[in-house]
């Protein structure tokens, strides 16, 4: 009776947390394409957001990092004149130092992730979608390629965005754990993460599309959009950059080959029934309140999913 959630970071953690509180036999497959090297440290923001989120350590206001963390290291780097645009907190740094040390000593990303989850007493499997490094890159106006984190945080999304690519994904492979979990799961849930930067890089790993297509009947997607607007974050901007229609219909189109059921907000029932459903006769469309604005609502959505689709 296993449920596996495909998740990114800030947009996904609320549903992952709701499912974790409600149903212990779950596993999480994390996006890895926002990982990057920063001053010699390997940073995996989505993996860390899930671990901090499930252990009650996440800074919920920011949606990333550890609550109550201090920033002495970052501040001192800046004070001595070193540019430091990625805000690594002092407690958070221990995760990156340990992970980098383990990777350099020969451990895989899967092994380092298990170790960090163990430190934070997260007992369910948190599995990187791949042990290989590949990354979401933004193609900017001058055809320059910049990492997602540089684009979003260093440049504050100010550069013109032409396209988004997953650099080196063609040679990446899904982890064995990830394939095993997907096959063994009774239900696979696409969290309402950014379709391009969170879920896209998981389903884009060679082999994943075919696998998810074969398992389609047990795959459920929770919409990251309400009333044709992204619930949070830059989903619509990134979809436009990928020449995808940033709407409920565009979302259905994007996921239609790998998803058996799509869950949209109650508010969108008319729009979906009239304009989207007729285009996708093989897909089941369901409606509930998907806005997880507090922990009760995270649990309510998790209950709705586990009660209706298992
Ligand atoms: N997001 C920001 O907007 N600004 C930051 O300075 C920042 C630092 C940071 C440090 C550790 C971490 O795990 C995540 C961090 N994030 C920060 C979030 C992260 O960049 C993105 O939200 C995810 O990569 C997208 O899922």
PDB file of C-alpha atoms in Angstrom, residues 10-129:
ATOM      1  CA  UNK A  10       8.555  25.008  -2.317  1.00  0.00           C
ATOM      2  CA  UNK A  11       5.434  24.283  -4.431  1.00  0.00           C
ATOM      3  CA  UNK A  12       5.346  20.584  -3.528  1.00  0.00           C
ATOM      4  CA  UNK A  13       6.174  20.405   0.170  1.00  0.00           C
ATOM      5  CA  UNK A  14       2.670  21.232   1.427  1.00  0.00           C
ATOM      6  CA  UNK A  15       1.132  18.170  -0.204  1.00  0.00           C
ATOM      7  CA  UNK A  16       4.103  15.971   0.700  1.00  0.00           C
ATOM      8  CA  UNK A  17       3.683  17.092   4.341  1.00  0.00           C
ATOM      9  CA  UNK A  18      -0.072  16.482   4.279  1.00  0.00           C
ATOM     10  CA  UNK A  19       0.415  12.962   2.929  1.00  0.00           C
ATOM     11  CA  UNK A  20       3.215  12.243   5.431  1.00  0.00           C
ATOM     12  CA  UNK A  21       0.990  13.235   8.374  1.00  0.00           C
ATOM     13  CA  UNK A  22      -1.952  11.251   7.130  1.00  0.00           C
ATOM     14  CA  UNK A  23      -0.389   8.129   5.675  1.00  0.00           C
ATOM     15  CA  UNK A  24       3.024   6.776   6.758  1.00  0.00           C
ATOM     16  CA  UNK A  25       3.690   4.406   3.870  1.00  0.00           C
ATOM     17  CA  UNK A  26       4.830   7.031   1.402  1.00  0.00           C
ATOM     18  CA  UNK A  27       8.002   7.750  -0.505  1.00  0.00           C
ATOM     19  CA  UNK A  28       9.149  10.895  -2.267  1.00  0.00           C
ATOM     20  CA  UNK A  29      11.027  11.121  -5.562  1.00  0.00           C
ATOM     21  CA  UNK A  30      12.751  14.476  -5.691  1.00  0.00           C
ATOM     22  CA  UNK A  31      13.714  16.735  -8.518  1.00  0.00           C
ATOM     23  CA  UNK A  32      17.492  17.157  -8.814  1.00  0.00           C
ATOM     24  CA  UNK A  33      17.763  19.633 -11.704  1.00  0.00           C
ATOM     25  CA  UNK A  34      17.916  22.676  -9.443  1.00  0.00           C
ATOM     26  CA  UNK A  35      21.044  21.250  -7.776  1.00  0.00           C
ATOM     27  CA  UNK A  36      24.209  23.276  -8.252  1.00  0.00           C
ATOM     28  CA  UNK A  37      27.753  23.831  -7.051  1.00  0.00           C
ATOM     29  CA  UNK A  38      28.256  26.971  -4.998  1.00  0.00           C
ATOM     30  CA  UNK A  39      31.683  27.819  -3.529  1.00  0.00           C
ATOM     31  CA  UNK A  40      32.656  24.153  -3.664  1.00  0.00           C
ATOM     32  CA  UNK A  41      29.467  22.927  -1.968  1.00  0.00           C
ATOM     33  CA  UNK A  42      26.846  20.756  -3.647  1.00  0.00           C
ATOM     34  CA  UNK A  43      23.455  22.307  -2.966  1.00  0.00           C
ATOM     35  CA  UNK A  44      20.222  20.306  -3.484  1.00  0.00           C
ATOM     36  CA  UNK A  45      17.425  22.733  -2.618  1.00  0.00           C
ATOM     37  CA  UNK A  46      14.451  20.493  -3.416  1.00  0.00           C
ATOM     38  CA  UNK A  47      15.800  17.472  -1.519  1.00  0.00           C
ATOM     39  CA  UNK A  48      16.548  19.696   1.490  1.00  0.00           C
ATOM     40  CA  UNK A  49      13.155  21.416   1.400  1.00  0.00           C
ATOM     41  CA  UNK A  50      11.478  18.000   1.591  1.00  0.00           C
ATOM     42  CA  UNK A  51      13.674  16.787   4.469  1.00  0.00           C
ATOM     43  CA  UNK A  52      13.361  20.035   6.452  1.00  0.00           C
ATOM     44  CA  UNK A  53       9.639  20.168   5.662  1.00  0.00           C
ATOM     45  CA  UNK A  54       8.903  16.640   6.873  1.00  0.00           C
ATOM     46  CA  UNK A  55      11.023  16.996  10.015  1.00  0.00           C
ATOM     47  CA  UNK A  56       9.306  20.250  11.023  1.00  0.00           C
ATOM     48  CA  UNK A  57      12.478  22.284  10.476  1.00  0.00           C
ATOM     49  CA  UNK A  58      11.525  24.204   7.341  1.00  0.00           C
ATOM     50  CA  UNK A  59      11.279  27.970   7.394  1.00  0.00           C
ATOM     51  CA  UNK A  60       7.661  27.952   6.213  1.00  0.00           C
ATOM     52  CA  UNK A  61       7.552  31.699   5.631  1.00  0.00           C
ATOM     53  CA  UNK A  62      10.381  31.615   3.085  1.00  0.00           C
ATOM     54  CA  UNK A  63       9.535  28.107   1.863  1.00  0.00           C
ATOM     55  CA  UNK A  64      13.205  27.060   2.017  1.00  0.00           C
ATOM     56  CA  UNK A  65      16.032  26.808   4.556  1.00  0.00           C
ATOM     57  CA  UNK A  66      15.834  26.051   8.278  1.00  0.00           C
ATOM     58  CA  UNK A  67      13.505  27.989  10.560  1.00  0.00           C
ATOM     59  CA  UNK A  68      15.282  30.349  12.946  1.00  0.00           C
ATOM     60  CA  UNK A  69      18.592  29.908  11.099  1.00  0.00           C
ATOM     61  CA  UNK A  70      21.268  32.594  11.340  1.00  0.00           C
ATOM     62  CA  UNK A  71      23.332  33.972   8.449  1.00  0.00           C
ATOM     63  CA  UNK A  72      26.681  34.861  10.086  1.00  0.00           C
ATOM     64  CA  UNK A  73      28.691  33.003   7.431  1.00  0.00           C
ATOM     65  CA  UNK A  74      26.879  34.658   4.495  1.00  0.00           C
ATOM     66  CA  UNK A  75      27.108  38.066   6.152  1.00  0.00           C
ATOM     67  CA  UNK A  76      30.809  37.706   6.849  1.00  0.00           C
ATOM     68  CA  UNK A  77      31.507  36.583   3.264  1.00  0.00           C
ATOM     69  CA  UNK A  78      29.848  39.796   2.127  1.00  0.00           C
ATOM     70  CA  UNK A  79      31.612  41.873   4.778  1.00  0.00           C
ATOM     71  CA  UNK A  80      35.039  40.760   3.514  1.00  0.00           C
ATOM     72  CA  UNK A  81      33.989  41.589  -0.047  1.00  0.00           C
ATOM     73  CA  UNK A  82      33.036  38.181  -1.435  1.00  0.00           C
ATOM     74  CA  UNK A  83      29.893  38.134  -3.556  1.00  0.00           C
ATOM     75  CA  UNK A  84      27.338  35.821  -1.957  1.00  0.00           C
ATOM     76  CA  UNK A  85      23.910  35.842  -3.555  1.00  0.00           C
ATOM     77  CA  UNK A  86      22.605  32.400  -2.530  1.00  0.00           C
ATOM     78  CA  UNK A  87      21.448  32.719   1.065  1.00  0.00           C
ATOM     79  CA  UNK A  88      22.910  29.733   2.887  1.00  0.00           C
ATOM     80  CA  UNK A  89      22.061  29.749   6.568  1.00  0.00           C
ATOM     81  CA  UNK A  90      24.548  28.573   9.200  1.00  0.00           C
ATOM     82  CA  UNK A  91      22.587  25.454  10.222  1.00  0.00           C
ATOM     83  CA  UNK A  92      21.702  24.731   6.591  1.00  0.00           C
ATOM     84  CA  UNK A  93      25.434  24.773   5.763  1.00  0.00           C
ATOM     85  CA  UNK A  94      25.979  21.569   7.759  1.00  0.00           C
ATOM     86  CA  UNK A  95      23.791  19.706   5.235  1.00  0.00           C
ATOM     87  CA  UNK A  96      25.783  20.990   2.256  1.00  0.00           C
ATOM     88  CA  UNK A  97      29.152  20.330   3.914  1.00  0.00           C
ATOM     89  CA  UNK A  98      28.183  16.750   4.845  1.00  0.00           C
ATOM     90  CA  UNK A  99      26.671  16.030   1.425  1.00  0.00           C
ATOM     91  CA  UNK A 100      29.706  17.393  -0.419  1.00  0.00           C
ATOM     92  CA  UNK A 101      32.086  15.456   1.829  1.00  0.00           C
ATOM     93  CA  UNK A 102      30.170  12.206   1.265  1.00  0.00           C
ATOM     94  CA  UNK A 103      29.945  12.742  -2.508  1.00  0.00           C
ATOM     95  CA  UNK A 104      33.691  13.458  -2.694  1.00  0.00           C
ATOM     96  CA  UNK A 105      34.352  10.297  -0.660  1.00  0.00           C
ATOM     97  CA  UNK A 106      32.475   8.220  -3.239  1.00  0.00           C
ATOM     98  CA  UNK A 107      28.881   8.086  -1.970  1.00  0.00           C
ATOM     99  CA  UNK A 108      26.027   8.548  -4.393  1.00  0.00           C
ATOM    100  CA  UNK A 109      23.455  11.318  -4.123  1.00  0.00           C
ATOM    101  CA  UNK A 110      20.959   8.625  -3.069  1.00  0.00           C
ATOM    102  CA  UNK A 111      23.218   7.587  -0.179  1.00  0.00           C
ATOM    103  CA  UNK A 112      23.915  11.157   0.948  1.00  0.00           C
ATOM    104  CA  UNK A 113      20.192  11.912   0.867  1.00  0.00           C
ATOM    105  CA  UNK A 114      19.399   8.866   3.050  1.00  0.00           C
ATOM    106  CA  UNK A 115      22.041   9.998   5.540  1.00  0.00           C
ATOM    107  CA  UNK A 116      20.661  13.535   5.764  1.00  0.00           C
ATOM    108  CA  UNK A 117      17.100  12.219   6.086  1.00  0.00           C
ATOM    109  CA  UNK A 118      18.298   9.920   8.899  1.00  0.00           C
ATOM    110  CA  UNK A 119      19.915  12.861  10.722  1.00  0.00           C
ATOM    111  CA  UNK A 120      16.582  14.686  10.576  1.00  0.00           C
ATOM    112  CA  UNK A 121      14.640  11.550  11.653  1.00  0.00           C
ATOM    113  CA  UNK A 122      12.729  11.335   8.392  1.00  0.00           C
ATOM    114  CA  UNK A 123      12.101   7.628   8.114  1.00  0.00           C
ATOM    115  CA  UNK A 124      10.352   7.402   4.722  1.00  0.00           C
ATOM    116  CA  UNK A 125      12.432   7.028   1.523  1.00  0.00           C
ATOM    117  CA  UNK A 126      13.430  10.410   0.039  1.00  0.00           C
ATOM    118  CA  UNK A 127      14.908   9.383  -3.283  1.00  0.00           C
ATOM    119  CA  UNK A 128      16.673  11.602  -5.819  1.00  0.00           C
ATOM    120  CA  UNK A 129      15.199  11.057  -9.281  1.00  0.00           C
TER     121      UNK A 129
END
